[in-house]
């Protein structure tokens, strides 16, 4: 695992924009950073791929453990939604079942799980499309750990016949930067290629028909299938929350409700209890440990409300609006330092199949302005 | 091995291209407004709005009507639609052509008969920052 300098392509901004990545720059600094790339050996990619498959395997066991032992209170998940979670887990409704494991990796020792983002994972377009296009132009003979686009398309085709409608609604928040909008739009393109019709609707525009007990779009048509880039933990804490169960028989949510078990960082402590000393896990607990650690809110996003504690001193922390629920304490992993750049791997999985990787660089804490840097295989 | 060894990929992303282009080209001007009546507009193969006259040719396979209910977003010509439907809500009789541009305030919660809106989305308001809002 090496970081090497690369000459950015002439007009790279236009090139990434042509693939939909319009949020490539923030405050004058590139979010998409192609002035460098990471190079990996085939052995290292094999190790990352194997770790991703293994983490998926134990994550599924973690969900089963939470359900079998009714640990929902420990995770801060309200009881009214538990039947829906259990039903979705047991019935296995059609889903992409995709997600991104954020990993610490130094190229030598086994990758370590920081968290599993599987409810509303982003960095999707830049991983699946933009970095592949960069590789084809800059390193056309090189390879890349990247089959994300192909895997997602195949999964849409796989589930299309199983859906209760050929029309899928896609919802998101109307974010100013366009990241949520275009991530969902990319999914719409994939669904369309799979033969489905797509209808976009902003999350705030979804309606509830109290007569038919159905969620409806702006044309008042019932929503049969809803892809949502909007977290389950938000959905179940908003005024329409109770209507989710009322319409459950007639509606398919992509992704399903059981995903909220894994997107909750309390699962990290549950997994450590289930699989102590697992080579791909970091020690994690619900209580403040004596060792150097990172404190994370159960439901934090984009690196918000994170504290890094070394020698009982907080050496870095971020603000945000999370943490009212509870915290987990995960052992500090010393990310390799490449001239001040600390890289976190985002290793994707689609229904159990490792599907590619994106890399983001930041400081001690990888927040939502961390730079995306492409990679190739030697 | 899941990685794709040097295999060419074909990215077919017409909607992503259309919407990103539209978002880039209208950063300082509103690209849509909310209608205060049920309307229909004409769209092309890429779901972009075109003049209504383009939908008046019965044999045209590349243009069709798009129906937007009261409160829905109406794009300016050349911009993609993102709400509404290709099917009218009720026989299509009440949908008139768009009159164009008057702004309508965004309702926090609207009620039309048995339908209530605005019951999702409030959590995101408190987390708006750079980049996406609801991703992880």
Tab-separated table of C-alpha atoms in Angstrom, chain A residues 17-20 22-23 25-26 42 45-46 49 100 117-122 128-129 132 141-147 149-150 173-175 177-182 185-186 188-189 193 199-211 215-221 229-231 234-235 238-240 244 263 301-302 321-322 354 368-369 377, chain B residues 1-25 31-32 34 38 46-47 64 66-73 80-90 95 106-136:
chain	number	residue	atom	x	y	z
A	17	UNK	CA	-18.813	16.334	-13.548
A	18	UNK	CA	-19.655	14.478	-16.760
A	19	UNK	CA	-20.180	11.396	-14.592
A	20	UNK	CA	-22.316	13.243	-12.094
A	22	UNK	CA	-20.549	17.827	-9.124
A	23	UNK	CA	-19.520	18.065	-5.443
A	25	UNK	CA	-14.618	20.732	-4.560
A	26	UNK	CA	-15.331	22.184	-1.133
A	42	UNK	CA	-2.635	-8.269	-5.423
A	45	UNK	CA	-6.380	-6.682	-2.278
A	46	UNK	CA	-6.948	-10.374	-1.609
A	49	UNK	CA	-11.511	-8.733	-0.078
A	100	UNK	CA	-19.548	-0.141	2.785
A	117	UNK	CA	-22.403	1.755	6.558
A	118	UNK	CA	-25.221	-0.262	5.066
A	119	UNK	CA	-28.370	1.807	5.488
A	120	UNK	CA	-27.592	4.874	3.377
A	121	UNK	CA	-24.041	4.362	2.104
A	122	UNK	CA	-22.604	7.131	-0.039
A	128	UNK	CA	-18.215	2.815	-8.891
A	129	UNK	CA	-17.904	5.159	-11.840
A	132	UNK	CA	-12.848	3.664	-12.793
A	141	UNK	CA	-3.192	-1.136	-18.220
A	142	UNK	CA	-3.622	-1.252	-14.470
A	143	UNK	CA	-6.372	-2.996	-12.577
A	144	UNK	CA	-8.632	-1.718	-9.837
A	145	UNK	CA	-10.571	-3.424	-7.077
A	146	UNK	CA	-13.908	-2.326	-8.450
A	147	UNK	CA	-16.907	-4.288	-9.624
A	149	UNK	CA	-21.330	-0.869	-10.779
A	150	UNK	CA	-21.632	-4.358	-12.241
A	173	UNK	CA	-33.347	14.981	1.004
A	174	UNK	CA	-32.859	17.938	-1.318
A	175	UNK	CA	-29.225	18.607	-0.351
A	177	UNK	CA	-24.403	20.034	-2.807
A	178	UNK	CA	-26.226	17.448	-4.851
A	179	UNK	CA	-24.481	14.445	-3.294
A	180	UNK	CA	-27.646	12.794	-2.025
A	181	UNK	CA	-29.589	13.815	-5.128
A	182	UNK	CA	-27.070	12.371	-7.559
A	185	UNK	CA	-30.140	9.423	-9.374
A	186	UNK	CA	-27.324	6.991	-10.098
A	188	UNK	CA	-32.332	5.300	-10.623
A	189	UNK	CA	-30.186	4.811	-13.709
A	193	UNK	CA	-31.182	-0.466	-16.856
A	199	UNK	CA	-40.076	8.026	-9.951
A	200	UNK	CA	-38.167	10.541	-7.879
A	201	UNK	CA	-39.696	12.195	-4.853
A	202	UNK	CA	-38.173	14.328	-2.133
A	203	UNK	CA	-38.509	12.858	1.320
A	204	UNK	CA	-40.648	15.758	2.518
A	205	UNK	CA	-43.074	15.329	-0.363
A	206	UNK	CA	-44.078	11.795	0.517
A	207	UNK	CA	-47.722	11.765	1.479
A	208	UNK	CA	-49.836	9.534	3.693
A	209	UNK	CA	-53.313	8.543	2.557
A	210	UNK	CA	-55.190	7.803	5.759
A	211	UNK	CA	-58.059	6.197	3.867
A	215	UNK	CA	-47.752	6.239	1.386
A	216	UNK	CA	-48.293	8.163	-1.859
A	217	UNK	CA	-46.288	10.261	-4.302
A	218	UNK	CA	-47.086	13.754	-5.536
A	219	UNK	CA	-49.557	12.350	-8.024
A	220	UNK	CA	-51.234	10.619	-5.074
A	221	UNK	CA	-50.279	7.229	-6.471
A	229	UNK	CA	-31.356	7.533	0.945
A	230	UNK	CA	-32.750	8.628	4.266
A	231	UNK	CA	-31.742	6.818	7.459
A	234	UNK	CA	-34.644	9.302	11.209
A	235	UNK	CA	-37.695	7.721	9.591
A	238	UNK	CA	-40.610	11.479	12.549
A	239	UNK	CA	-44.382	12.133	12.434
A	240	UNK	CA	-45.075	9.439	9.822
A	244	UNK	CA	-44.587	2.518	8.327
A	263	UNK	CA	-25.904	0.977	10.842
A	301	UNK	CA	-22.830	10.139	10.541
A	302	UNK	CA	-20.073	11.694	8.451
A	321	UNK	CA	-25.859	16.980	16.446
A	322	UNK	CA	-25.468	13.365	17.498
A	354	UNK	CA	-17.058	-7.985	-2.044
A	368	UNK	CA	-17.468	14.444	5.466
A	369	UNK	CA	-14.841	16.672	3.850
A	377	UNK	CA	-3.385	-2.446	-8.350
B	1	UNK	CA	-12.014	-12.691	-6.946
B	2	UNK	CA	-14.578	-9.918	-7.299
B	3	UNK	CA	-12.431	-7.290	-8.926
B	4	UNK	CA	-12.823	-6.815	-12.639
B	5	UNK	CA	-9.527	-7.469	-14.365
B	6	UNK	CA	-9.182	-4.786	-16.972
B	7	UNK	CA	-12.672	-5.394	-18.278
B	8	UNK	CA	-14.214	-2.368	-19.932
B	9	UNK	CA	-17.300	-1.040	-18.240
B	10	UNK	CA	-20.208	0.571	-19.988
B	11	UNK	CA	-21.765	3.282	-17.877
B	12	UNK	CA	-25.232	4.126	-19.139
B	13	UNK	CA	-26.286	7.005	-16.915
B	14	UNK	CA	-28.614	9.309	-18.841
B	15	UNK	CA	-30.535	10.554	-15.823
B	16	UNK	CA	-27.400	11.168	-13.768
B	17	UNK	CA	-25.914	13.161	-16.627
B	18	UNK	CA	-29.075	15.148	-17.212
B	19	UNK	CA	-29.635	16.064	-13.582
B	20	UNK	CA	-26.008	16.883	-12.816
B	21	UNK	CA	-25.861	19.084	-15.909
B	22	UNK	CA	-29.046	20.804	-14.878
B	23	UNK	CA	-27.820	21.348	-11.321
B	24	UNK	CA	-24.535	22.817	-12.536
B	25	UNK	CA	-26.163	25.179	-14.966
B	31	UNK	CA	-34.777	25.728	-11.972
B	32	UNK	CA	-38.256	24.893	-10.869
B	34	UNK	CA	-44.106	24.521	-7.138
B	38	UNK	CA	-52.742	20.192	-11.192
B	46	UNK	CA	-34.483	11.899	-20.865
B	47	UNK	CA	-37.300	13.145	-18.662
B	64	UNK	CA	-45.107	12.260	-23.629
B	66	UNK	CA	-46.065	14.218	-17.471
B	67	UNK	CA	-48.605	14.985	-14.757
B	68	UNK	CA	-47.839	17.056	-11.680
B	69	UNK	CA	-50.280	17.530	-8.872
B	70	UNK	CA	-50.778	20.672	-6.867
B	71	UNK	CA	-47.710	21.333	-4.745
B	72	UNK	CA	-45.385	19.420	-7.085
B	73	UNK	CA	-42.206	20.736	-8.615
B	80	UNK	CA	-35.491	17.247	-15.722
B	81	UNK	CA	-38.681	16.384	-13.915
B	82	UNK	CA	-38.316	14.832	-10.484
B	83	UNK	CA	-41.789	14.580	-9.084
B	84	UNK	CA	-45.105	13.668	-10.559
B	85	UNK	CA	-46.063	10.801	-12.786
B	86	UNK	CA	-46.681	9.673	-16.327
B	87	UNK	CA	-50.195	8.742	-15.362
B	88	UNK	CA	-52.828	11.298	-14.379
B	89	UNK	CA	-54.313	10.871	-10.962
B	90	UNK	CA	-57.918	10.728	-12.103
B	95	UNK	CA	-54.789	18.698	-15.599
B	106	UNK	CA	-43.153	25.452	0.226
B	107	UNK	CA	-45.768	24.140	2.621
B	108	UNK	CA	-44.423	22.458	5.714
B	109	UNK	CA	-47.422	20.230	5.813
B	110	UNK	CA	-50.219	20.147	3.350
B	111	UNK	CA	-53.505	18.312	3.505
B	112	UNK	CA	-55.566	17.411	0.464
B	113	UNK	CA	-58.497	15.254	1.397
B	114	UNK	CA	-57.208	12.181	3.141
B	115	UNK	CA	-53.605	12.861	2.168
B	116	UNK	CA	-51.120	14.517	4.484
B	117	UNK	CA	-47.594	15.488	3.527
B	118	UNK	CA	-44.547	16.664	5.413
B	119	UNK	CA	-44.359	13.769	7.867
B	120	UNK	CA	-40.864	12.785	6.790
B	121	UNK	CA	-37.783	14.921	6.350
B	122	UNK	CA	-37.509	17.058	9.462
B	123	UNK	CA	-34.475	15.208	10.833
B	124	UNK	CA	-32.423	16.180	7.819
B	125	UNK	CA	-32.995	19.869	8.364
B	126	UNK	CA	-30.775	19.852	11.431
B	127	UNK	CA	-27.914	18.084	9.715
B	128	UNK	CA	-27.475	20.115	6.558
B	129	UNK	CA	-23.758	20.715	5.941
B	130	UNK	CA	-21.255	20.313	3.162
B	131	UNK	CA	-21.923	17.436	0.867
B	132	UNK	CA	-24.763	15.062	1.399
B	133	UNK	CA	-27.056	15.147	4.369
B	134	UNK	CA	-28.407	11.675	4.905
B	135	UNK	CA	-25.539	9.481	3.728
B	136	UNK	CA	-23.049	7.632	5.823
